[in-house]
Short mmCIF file of N, CA and C in Angstrom, two decimals:
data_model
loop_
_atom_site.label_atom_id
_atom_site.label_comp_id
_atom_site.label_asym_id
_atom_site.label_seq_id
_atom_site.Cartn_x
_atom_site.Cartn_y
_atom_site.Cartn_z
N UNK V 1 -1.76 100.86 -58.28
CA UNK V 1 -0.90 99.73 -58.03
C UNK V 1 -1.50 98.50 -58.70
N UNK V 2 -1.02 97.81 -60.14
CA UNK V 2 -0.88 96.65 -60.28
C UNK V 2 -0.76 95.35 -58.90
N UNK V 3 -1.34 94.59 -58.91
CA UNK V 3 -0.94 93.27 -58.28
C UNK V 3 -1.08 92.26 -59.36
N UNK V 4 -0.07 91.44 -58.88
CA UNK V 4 0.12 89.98 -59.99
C UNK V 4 0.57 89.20 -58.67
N UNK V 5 0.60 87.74 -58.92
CA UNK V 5 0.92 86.41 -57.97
C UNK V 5 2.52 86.25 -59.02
N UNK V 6 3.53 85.72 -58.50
CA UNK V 6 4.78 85.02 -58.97
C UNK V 6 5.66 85.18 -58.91
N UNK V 7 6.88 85.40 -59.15
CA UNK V 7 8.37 85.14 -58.25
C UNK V 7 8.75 86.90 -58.82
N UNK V 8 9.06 87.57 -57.94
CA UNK V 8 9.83 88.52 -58.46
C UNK V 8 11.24 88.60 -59.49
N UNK V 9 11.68 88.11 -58.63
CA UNK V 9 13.38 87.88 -59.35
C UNK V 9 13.28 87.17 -60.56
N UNK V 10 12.30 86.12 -61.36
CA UNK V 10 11.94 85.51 -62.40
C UNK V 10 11.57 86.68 -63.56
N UNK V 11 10.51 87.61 -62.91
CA UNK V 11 9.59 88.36 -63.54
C UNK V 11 10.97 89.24 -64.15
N UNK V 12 11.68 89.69 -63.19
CA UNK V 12 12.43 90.71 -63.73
C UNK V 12 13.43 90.10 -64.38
N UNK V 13 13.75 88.77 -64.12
CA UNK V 13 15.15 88.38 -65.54
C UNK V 13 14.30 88.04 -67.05
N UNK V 14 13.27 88.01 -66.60
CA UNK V 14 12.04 87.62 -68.01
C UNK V 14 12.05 88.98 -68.73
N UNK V 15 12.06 90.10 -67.98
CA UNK V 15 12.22 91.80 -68.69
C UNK V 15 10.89 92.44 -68.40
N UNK V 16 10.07 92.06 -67.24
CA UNK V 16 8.78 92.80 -67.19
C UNK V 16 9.00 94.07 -66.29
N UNK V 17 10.34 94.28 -65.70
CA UNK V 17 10.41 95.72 -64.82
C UNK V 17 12.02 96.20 -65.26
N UNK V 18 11.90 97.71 -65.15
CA UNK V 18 13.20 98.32 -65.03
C UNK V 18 13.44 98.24 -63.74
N UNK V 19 13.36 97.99 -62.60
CA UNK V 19 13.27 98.62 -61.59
C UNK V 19 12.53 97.50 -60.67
N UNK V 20 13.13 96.66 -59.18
CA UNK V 20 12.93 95.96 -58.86
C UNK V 20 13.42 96.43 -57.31
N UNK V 21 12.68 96.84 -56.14
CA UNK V 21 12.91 97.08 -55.08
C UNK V 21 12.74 96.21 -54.17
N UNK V 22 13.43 95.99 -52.60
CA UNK V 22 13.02 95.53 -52.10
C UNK V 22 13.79 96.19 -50.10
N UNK V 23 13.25 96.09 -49.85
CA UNK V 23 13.19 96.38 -48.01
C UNK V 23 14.68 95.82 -47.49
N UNK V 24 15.47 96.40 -47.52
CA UNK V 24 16.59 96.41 -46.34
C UNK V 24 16.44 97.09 -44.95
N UNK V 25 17.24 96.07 -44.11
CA UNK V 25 17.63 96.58 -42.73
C UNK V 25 19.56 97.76 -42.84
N UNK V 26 19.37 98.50 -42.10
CA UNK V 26 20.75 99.33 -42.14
C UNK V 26 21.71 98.32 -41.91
N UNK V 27 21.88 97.44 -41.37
CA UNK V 27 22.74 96.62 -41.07
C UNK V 27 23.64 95.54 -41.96
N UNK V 28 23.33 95.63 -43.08
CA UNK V 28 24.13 95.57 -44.69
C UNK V 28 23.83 93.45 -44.19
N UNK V 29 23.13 93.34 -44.12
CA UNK V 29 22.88 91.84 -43.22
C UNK V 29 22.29 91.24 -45.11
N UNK V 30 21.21 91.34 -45.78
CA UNK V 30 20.91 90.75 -46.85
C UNK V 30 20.57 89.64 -46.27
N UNK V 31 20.41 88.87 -45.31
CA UNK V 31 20.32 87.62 -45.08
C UNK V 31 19.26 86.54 -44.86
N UNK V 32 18.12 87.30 -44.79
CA UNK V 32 16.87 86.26 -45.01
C UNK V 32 15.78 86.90 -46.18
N UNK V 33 15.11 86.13 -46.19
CA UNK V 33 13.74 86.54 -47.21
C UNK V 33 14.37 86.90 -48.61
N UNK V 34 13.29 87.78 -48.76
CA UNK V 34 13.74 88.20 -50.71
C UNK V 34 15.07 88.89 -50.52
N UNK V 35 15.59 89.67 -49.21
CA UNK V 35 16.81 90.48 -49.20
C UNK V 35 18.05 89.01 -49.52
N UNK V 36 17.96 87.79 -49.03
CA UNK V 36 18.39 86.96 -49.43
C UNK V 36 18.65 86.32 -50.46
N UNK V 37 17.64 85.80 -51.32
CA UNK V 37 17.70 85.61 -52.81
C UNK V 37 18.34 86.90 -53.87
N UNK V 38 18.09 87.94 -53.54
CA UNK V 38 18.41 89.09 -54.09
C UNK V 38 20.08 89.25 -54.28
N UNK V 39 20.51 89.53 -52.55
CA UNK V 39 21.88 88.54 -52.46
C UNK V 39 22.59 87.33 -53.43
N UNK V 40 21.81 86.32 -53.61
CA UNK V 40 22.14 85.63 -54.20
C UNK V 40 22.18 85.51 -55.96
N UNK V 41 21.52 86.48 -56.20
CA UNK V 41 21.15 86.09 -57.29
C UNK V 41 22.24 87.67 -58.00
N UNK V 42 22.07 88.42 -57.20
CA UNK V 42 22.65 89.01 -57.78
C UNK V 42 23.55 89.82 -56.68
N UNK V 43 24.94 89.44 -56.78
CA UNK V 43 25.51 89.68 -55.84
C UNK V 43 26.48 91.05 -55.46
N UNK V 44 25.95 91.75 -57.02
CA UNK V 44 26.13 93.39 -56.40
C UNK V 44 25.89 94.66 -55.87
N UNK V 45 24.22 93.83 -55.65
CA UNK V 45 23.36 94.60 -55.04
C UNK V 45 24.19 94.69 -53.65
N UNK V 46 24.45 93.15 -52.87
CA UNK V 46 24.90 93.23 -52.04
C UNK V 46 26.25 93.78 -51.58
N UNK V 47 26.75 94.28 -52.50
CA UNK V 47 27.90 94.83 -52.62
C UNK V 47 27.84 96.45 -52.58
N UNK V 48 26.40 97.20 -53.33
CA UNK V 48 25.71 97.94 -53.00
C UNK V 48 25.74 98.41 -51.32
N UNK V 49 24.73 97.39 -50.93
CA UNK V 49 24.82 97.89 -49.51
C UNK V 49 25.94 98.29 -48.06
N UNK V 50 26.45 96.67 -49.08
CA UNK V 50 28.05 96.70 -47.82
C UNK V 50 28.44 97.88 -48.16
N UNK V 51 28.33 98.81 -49.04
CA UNK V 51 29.15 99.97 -49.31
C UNK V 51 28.71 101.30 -48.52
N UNK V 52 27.50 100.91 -47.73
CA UNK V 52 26.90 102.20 -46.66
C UNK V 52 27.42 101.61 -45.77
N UNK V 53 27.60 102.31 -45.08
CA UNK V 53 27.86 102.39 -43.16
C UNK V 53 26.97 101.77 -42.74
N UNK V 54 27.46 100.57 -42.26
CA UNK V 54 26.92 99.60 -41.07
C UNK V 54 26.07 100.50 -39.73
N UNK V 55 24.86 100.03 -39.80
CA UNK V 55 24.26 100.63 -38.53
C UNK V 55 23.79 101.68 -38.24
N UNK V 56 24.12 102.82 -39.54
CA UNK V 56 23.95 103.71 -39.58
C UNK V 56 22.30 104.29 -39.87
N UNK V 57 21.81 105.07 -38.91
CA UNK V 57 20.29 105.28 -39.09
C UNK V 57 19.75 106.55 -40.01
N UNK V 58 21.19 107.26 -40.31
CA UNK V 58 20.91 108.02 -41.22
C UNK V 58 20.60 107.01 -42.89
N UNK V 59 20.46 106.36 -42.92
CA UNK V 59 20.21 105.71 -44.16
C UNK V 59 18.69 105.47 -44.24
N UNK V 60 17.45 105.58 -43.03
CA UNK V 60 16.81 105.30 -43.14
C UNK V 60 15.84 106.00 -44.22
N UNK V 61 15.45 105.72 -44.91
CA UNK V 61 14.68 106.12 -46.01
C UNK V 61 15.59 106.51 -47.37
N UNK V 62 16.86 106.04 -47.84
CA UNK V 62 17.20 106.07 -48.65
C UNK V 62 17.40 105.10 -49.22
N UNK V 63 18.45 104.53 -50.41
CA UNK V 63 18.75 103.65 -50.83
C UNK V 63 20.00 103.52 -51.51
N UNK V 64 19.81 101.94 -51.73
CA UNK V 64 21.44 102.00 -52.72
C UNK V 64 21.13 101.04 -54.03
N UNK V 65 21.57 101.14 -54.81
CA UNK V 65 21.67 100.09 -55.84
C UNK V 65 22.28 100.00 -56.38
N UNK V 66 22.20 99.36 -57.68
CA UNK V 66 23.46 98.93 -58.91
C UNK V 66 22.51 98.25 -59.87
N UNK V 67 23.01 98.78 -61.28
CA UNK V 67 22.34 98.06 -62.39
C UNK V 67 22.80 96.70 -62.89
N UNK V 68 22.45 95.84 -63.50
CA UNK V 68 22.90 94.97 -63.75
C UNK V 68 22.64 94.36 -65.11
N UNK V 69 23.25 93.74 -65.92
CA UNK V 69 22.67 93.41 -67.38
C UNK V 69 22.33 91.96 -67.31
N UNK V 70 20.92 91.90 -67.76
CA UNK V 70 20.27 90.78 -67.92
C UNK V 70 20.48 90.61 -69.80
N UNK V 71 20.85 89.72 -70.47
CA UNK V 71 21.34 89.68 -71.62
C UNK V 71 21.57 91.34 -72.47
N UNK V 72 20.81 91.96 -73.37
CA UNK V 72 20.88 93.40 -74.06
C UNK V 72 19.92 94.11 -72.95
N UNK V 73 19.46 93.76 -71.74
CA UNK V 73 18.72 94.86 -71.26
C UNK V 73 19.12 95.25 -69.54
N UNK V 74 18.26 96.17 -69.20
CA UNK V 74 19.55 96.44 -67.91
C UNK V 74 18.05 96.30 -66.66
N UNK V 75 18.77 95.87 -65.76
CA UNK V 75 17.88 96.17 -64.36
C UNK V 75 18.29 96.90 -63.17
N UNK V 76 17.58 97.69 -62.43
CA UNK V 76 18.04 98.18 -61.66
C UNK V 76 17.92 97.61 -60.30
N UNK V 77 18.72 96.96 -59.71
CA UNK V 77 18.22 96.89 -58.10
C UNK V 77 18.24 97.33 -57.00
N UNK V 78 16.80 97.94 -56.47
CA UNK V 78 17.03 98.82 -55.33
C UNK V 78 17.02 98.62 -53.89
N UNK V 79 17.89 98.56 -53.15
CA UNK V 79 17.79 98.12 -51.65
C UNK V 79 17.40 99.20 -50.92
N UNK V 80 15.98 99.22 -50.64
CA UNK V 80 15.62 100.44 -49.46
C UNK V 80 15.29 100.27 -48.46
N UNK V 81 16.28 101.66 -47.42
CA UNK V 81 16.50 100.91 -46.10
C UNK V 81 15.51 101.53 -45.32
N UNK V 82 14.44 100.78 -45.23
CA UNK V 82 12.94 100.71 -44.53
C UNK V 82 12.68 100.35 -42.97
N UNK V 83 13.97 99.71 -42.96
CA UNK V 83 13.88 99.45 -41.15
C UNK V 83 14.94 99.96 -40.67
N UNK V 84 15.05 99.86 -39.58
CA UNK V 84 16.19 100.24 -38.84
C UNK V 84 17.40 98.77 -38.47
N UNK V 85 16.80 98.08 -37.84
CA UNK V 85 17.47 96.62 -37.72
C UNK V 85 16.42 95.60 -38.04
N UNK V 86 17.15 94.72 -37.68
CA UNK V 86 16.21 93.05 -38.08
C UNK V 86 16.29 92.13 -37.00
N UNK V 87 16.32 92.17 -35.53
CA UNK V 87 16.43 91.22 -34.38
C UNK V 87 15.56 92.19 -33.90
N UNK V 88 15.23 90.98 -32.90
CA UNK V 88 13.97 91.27 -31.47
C UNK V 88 12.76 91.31 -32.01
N UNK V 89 11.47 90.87 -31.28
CA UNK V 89 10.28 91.08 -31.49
C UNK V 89 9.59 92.73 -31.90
N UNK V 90 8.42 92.76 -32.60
CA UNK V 90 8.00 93.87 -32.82
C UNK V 90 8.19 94.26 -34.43
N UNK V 91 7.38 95.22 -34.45
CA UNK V 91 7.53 96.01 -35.91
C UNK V 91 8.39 96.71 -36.37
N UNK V 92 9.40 96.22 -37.53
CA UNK V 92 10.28 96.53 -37.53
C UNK V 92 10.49 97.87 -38.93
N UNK V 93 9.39 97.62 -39.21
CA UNK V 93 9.20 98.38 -41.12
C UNK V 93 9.00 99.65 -40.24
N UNK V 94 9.61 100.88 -40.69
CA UNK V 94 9.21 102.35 -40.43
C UNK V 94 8.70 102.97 -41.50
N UNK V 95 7.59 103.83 -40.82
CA UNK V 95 6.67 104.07 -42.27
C UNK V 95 7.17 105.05 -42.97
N UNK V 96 7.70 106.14 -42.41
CA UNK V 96 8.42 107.39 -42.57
C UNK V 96 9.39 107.20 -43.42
N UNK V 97 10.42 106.22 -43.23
CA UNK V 97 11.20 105.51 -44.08
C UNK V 97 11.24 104.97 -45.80
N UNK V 98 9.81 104.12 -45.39
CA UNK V 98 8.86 103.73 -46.48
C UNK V 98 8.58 105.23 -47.26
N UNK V 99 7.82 106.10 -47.00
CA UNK V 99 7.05 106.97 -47.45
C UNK V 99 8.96 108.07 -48.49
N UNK V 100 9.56 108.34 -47.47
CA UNK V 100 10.83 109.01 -47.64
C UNK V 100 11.35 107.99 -49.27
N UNK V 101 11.82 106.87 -49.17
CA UNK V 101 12.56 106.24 -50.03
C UNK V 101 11.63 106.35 -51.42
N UNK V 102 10.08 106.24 -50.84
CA UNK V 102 9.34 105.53 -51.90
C UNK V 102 9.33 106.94 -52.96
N UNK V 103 9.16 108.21 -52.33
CA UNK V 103 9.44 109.75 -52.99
C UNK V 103 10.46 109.72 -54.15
N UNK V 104 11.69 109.35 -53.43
CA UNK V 104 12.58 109.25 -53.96
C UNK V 104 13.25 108.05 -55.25
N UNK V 105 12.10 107.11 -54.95
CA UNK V 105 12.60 106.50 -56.50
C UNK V 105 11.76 106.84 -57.22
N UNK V 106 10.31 107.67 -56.97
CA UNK V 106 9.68 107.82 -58.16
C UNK V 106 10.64 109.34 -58.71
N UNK V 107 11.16 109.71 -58.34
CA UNK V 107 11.92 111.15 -58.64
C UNK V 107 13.07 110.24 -59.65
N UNK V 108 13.79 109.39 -58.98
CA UNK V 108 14.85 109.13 -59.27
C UNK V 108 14.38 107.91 -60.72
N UNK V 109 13.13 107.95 -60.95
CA UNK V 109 13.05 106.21 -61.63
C UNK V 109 11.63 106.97 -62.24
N UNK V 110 11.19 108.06 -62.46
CA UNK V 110 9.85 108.07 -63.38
C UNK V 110 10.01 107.63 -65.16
N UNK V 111 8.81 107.26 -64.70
CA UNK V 111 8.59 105.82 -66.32
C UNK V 111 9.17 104.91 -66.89
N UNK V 112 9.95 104.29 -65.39
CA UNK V 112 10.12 103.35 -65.49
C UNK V 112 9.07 101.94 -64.81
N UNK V 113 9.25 100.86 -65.33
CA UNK V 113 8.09 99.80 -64.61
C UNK V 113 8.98 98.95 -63.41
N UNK V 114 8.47 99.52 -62.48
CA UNK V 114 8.65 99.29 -61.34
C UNK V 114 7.88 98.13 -60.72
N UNK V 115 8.90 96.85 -60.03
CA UNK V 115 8.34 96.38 -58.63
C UNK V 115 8.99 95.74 -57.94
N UNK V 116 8.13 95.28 -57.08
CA UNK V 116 8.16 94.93 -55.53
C UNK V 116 7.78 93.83 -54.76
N UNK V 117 8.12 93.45 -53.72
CA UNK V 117 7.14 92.48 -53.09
C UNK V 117 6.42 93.01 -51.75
N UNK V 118 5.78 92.55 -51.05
CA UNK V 118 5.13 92.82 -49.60
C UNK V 118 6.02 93.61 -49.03
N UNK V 119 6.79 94.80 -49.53
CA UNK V 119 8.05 95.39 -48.75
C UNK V 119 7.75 95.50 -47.22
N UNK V 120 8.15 95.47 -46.28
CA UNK V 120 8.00 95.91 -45.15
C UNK V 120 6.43 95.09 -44.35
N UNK V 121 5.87 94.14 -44.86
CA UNK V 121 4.83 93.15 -44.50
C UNK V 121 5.35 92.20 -44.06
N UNK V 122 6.29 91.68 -44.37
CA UNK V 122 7.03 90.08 -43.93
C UNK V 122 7.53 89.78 -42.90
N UNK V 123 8.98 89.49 -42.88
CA UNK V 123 9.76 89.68 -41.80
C UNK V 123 10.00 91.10 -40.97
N UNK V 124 9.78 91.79 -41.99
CA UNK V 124 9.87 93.62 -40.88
C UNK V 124 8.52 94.20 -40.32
N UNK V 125 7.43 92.86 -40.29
CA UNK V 125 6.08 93.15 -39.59
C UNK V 125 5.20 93.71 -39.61
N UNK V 126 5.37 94.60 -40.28
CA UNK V 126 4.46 95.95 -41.01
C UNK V 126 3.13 95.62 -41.38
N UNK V 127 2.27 96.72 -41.38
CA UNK V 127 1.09 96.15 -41.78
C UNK V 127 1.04 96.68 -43.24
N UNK V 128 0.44 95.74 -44.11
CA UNK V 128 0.51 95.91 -45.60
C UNK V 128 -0.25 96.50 -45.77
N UNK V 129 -1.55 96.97 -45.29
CA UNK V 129 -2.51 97.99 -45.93
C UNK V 129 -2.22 99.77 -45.51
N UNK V 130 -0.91 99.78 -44.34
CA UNK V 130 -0.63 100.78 -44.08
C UNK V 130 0.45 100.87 -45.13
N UNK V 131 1.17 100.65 -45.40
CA UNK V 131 2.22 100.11 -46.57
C UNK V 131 1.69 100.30 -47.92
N UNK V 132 0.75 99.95 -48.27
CA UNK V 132 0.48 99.90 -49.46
C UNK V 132 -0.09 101.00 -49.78
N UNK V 133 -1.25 101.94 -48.76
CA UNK V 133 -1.09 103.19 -48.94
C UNK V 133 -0.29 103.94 -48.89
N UNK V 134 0.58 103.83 -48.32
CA UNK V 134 2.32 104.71 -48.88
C UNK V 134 2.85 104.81 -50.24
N UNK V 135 3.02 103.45 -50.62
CA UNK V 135 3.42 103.07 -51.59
C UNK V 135 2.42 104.05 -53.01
N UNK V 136 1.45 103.60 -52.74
CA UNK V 136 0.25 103.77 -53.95
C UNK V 136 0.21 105.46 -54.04
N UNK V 137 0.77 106.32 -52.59
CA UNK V 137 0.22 107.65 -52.95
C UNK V 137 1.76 107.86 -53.34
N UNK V 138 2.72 107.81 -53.16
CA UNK V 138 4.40 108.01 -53.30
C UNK V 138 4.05 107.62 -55.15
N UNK V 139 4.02 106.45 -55.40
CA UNK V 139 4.16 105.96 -56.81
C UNK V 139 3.20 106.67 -57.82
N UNK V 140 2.13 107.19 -57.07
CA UNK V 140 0.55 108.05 -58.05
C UNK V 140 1.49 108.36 -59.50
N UNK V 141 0.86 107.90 -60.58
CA UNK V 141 1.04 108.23 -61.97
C UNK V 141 2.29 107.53 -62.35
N UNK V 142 2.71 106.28 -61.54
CA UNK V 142 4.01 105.54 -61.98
C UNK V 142 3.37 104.22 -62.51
N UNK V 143 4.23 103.64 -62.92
CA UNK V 143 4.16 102.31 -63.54
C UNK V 143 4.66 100.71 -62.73
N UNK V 144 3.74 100.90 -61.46
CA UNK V 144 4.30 99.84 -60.41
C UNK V 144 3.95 98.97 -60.06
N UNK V 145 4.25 97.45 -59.62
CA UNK V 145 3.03 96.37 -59.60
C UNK V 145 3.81 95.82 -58.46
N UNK V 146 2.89 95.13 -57.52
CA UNK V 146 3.23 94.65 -56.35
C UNK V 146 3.03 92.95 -56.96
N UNK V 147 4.23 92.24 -56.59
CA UNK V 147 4.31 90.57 -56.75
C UNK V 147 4.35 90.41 -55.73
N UNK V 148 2.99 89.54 -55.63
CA UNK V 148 2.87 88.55 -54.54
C UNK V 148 3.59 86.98 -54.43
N UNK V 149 4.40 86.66 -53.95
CA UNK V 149 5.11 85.60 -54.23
C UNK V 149 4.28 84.38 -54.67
N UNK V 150 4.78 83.42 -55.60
CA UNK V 150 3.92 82.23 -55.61
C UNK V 150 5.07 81.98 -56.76
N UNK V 151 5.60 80.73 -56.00
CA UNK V 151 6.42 80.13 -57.51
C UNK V 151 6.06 79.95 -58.49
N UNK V 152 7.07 79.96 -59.66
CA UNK V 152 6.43 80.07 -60.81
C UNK V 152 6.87 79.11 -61.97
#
């Protein structure tokens, strides 16, 4: 696992990843943190999600996305649904989830350059060093870098 400091969503309209994930709740909500900007910035991701079943816990550890064209080159954005909901106190990131999705984009996305932010560390409470060993053994022999936020 790469680490770098600076804005995700920058990095990837600049062209440094195919492949740009980030931590959804089942609840097609998009509404705070990076699931927010993501929303905003690109608003078919969110269109992506509204397109699964609300609430539904069979989604946990899969995902949805949609490509999108950043001038001649394409990005992929992946919403993986890592928690179950997003209200009430407590830890909300499931690791099983994490570990399940993370399988599945290196299947679905090998050699491509992949990243991420603190998935499942932030608002979904998780602990990042349990997280990041998920991540790091799921991704083994991929091309993935964790952005740590810091404007840029």
């Amino acid at each position: 696992m790469k680490c770098i400091e600076g804005d995700l969503l920058k990095l990837a309209s600049q062209g440094h990843f195919d492949v740009i994930i980030h931590g959804c709740n089942c609840f097609c909500t998009m509404g705070a943190g990076i699931a927010k900007a993501i929303r905003d910035q690109y608003p078919t991701a969110y269109d992506a999600d509204l397109a699964t079943e609300k609430g539904s816990r069979d989604k946990l550890g899969t995902y949805s996305s949609i490509e999108v064209s950043i001038g001649d080159r394409r990005l992929t954005v992946v919403n993986a649904y890592t928690q179950f909901n997003y209200r009430g106190p407590g830890i909300k990131a499931d690791y099983d989830a994490i570990r399940q999705v993370f399988r599945k984009i290196k299947d679905d996305f090998a050699g491509g350059r992949i990243g991420y932010p603190m998935l499942g560390a932030g608002l979904a409470g998780g602990d990042w060093d349990t997280i990041k060993a998920i991540i790091s053994a799921e991704l083994d022999g991929e091309d993935h870098t964790l952005v740590v936020f810091k404007p840029l």
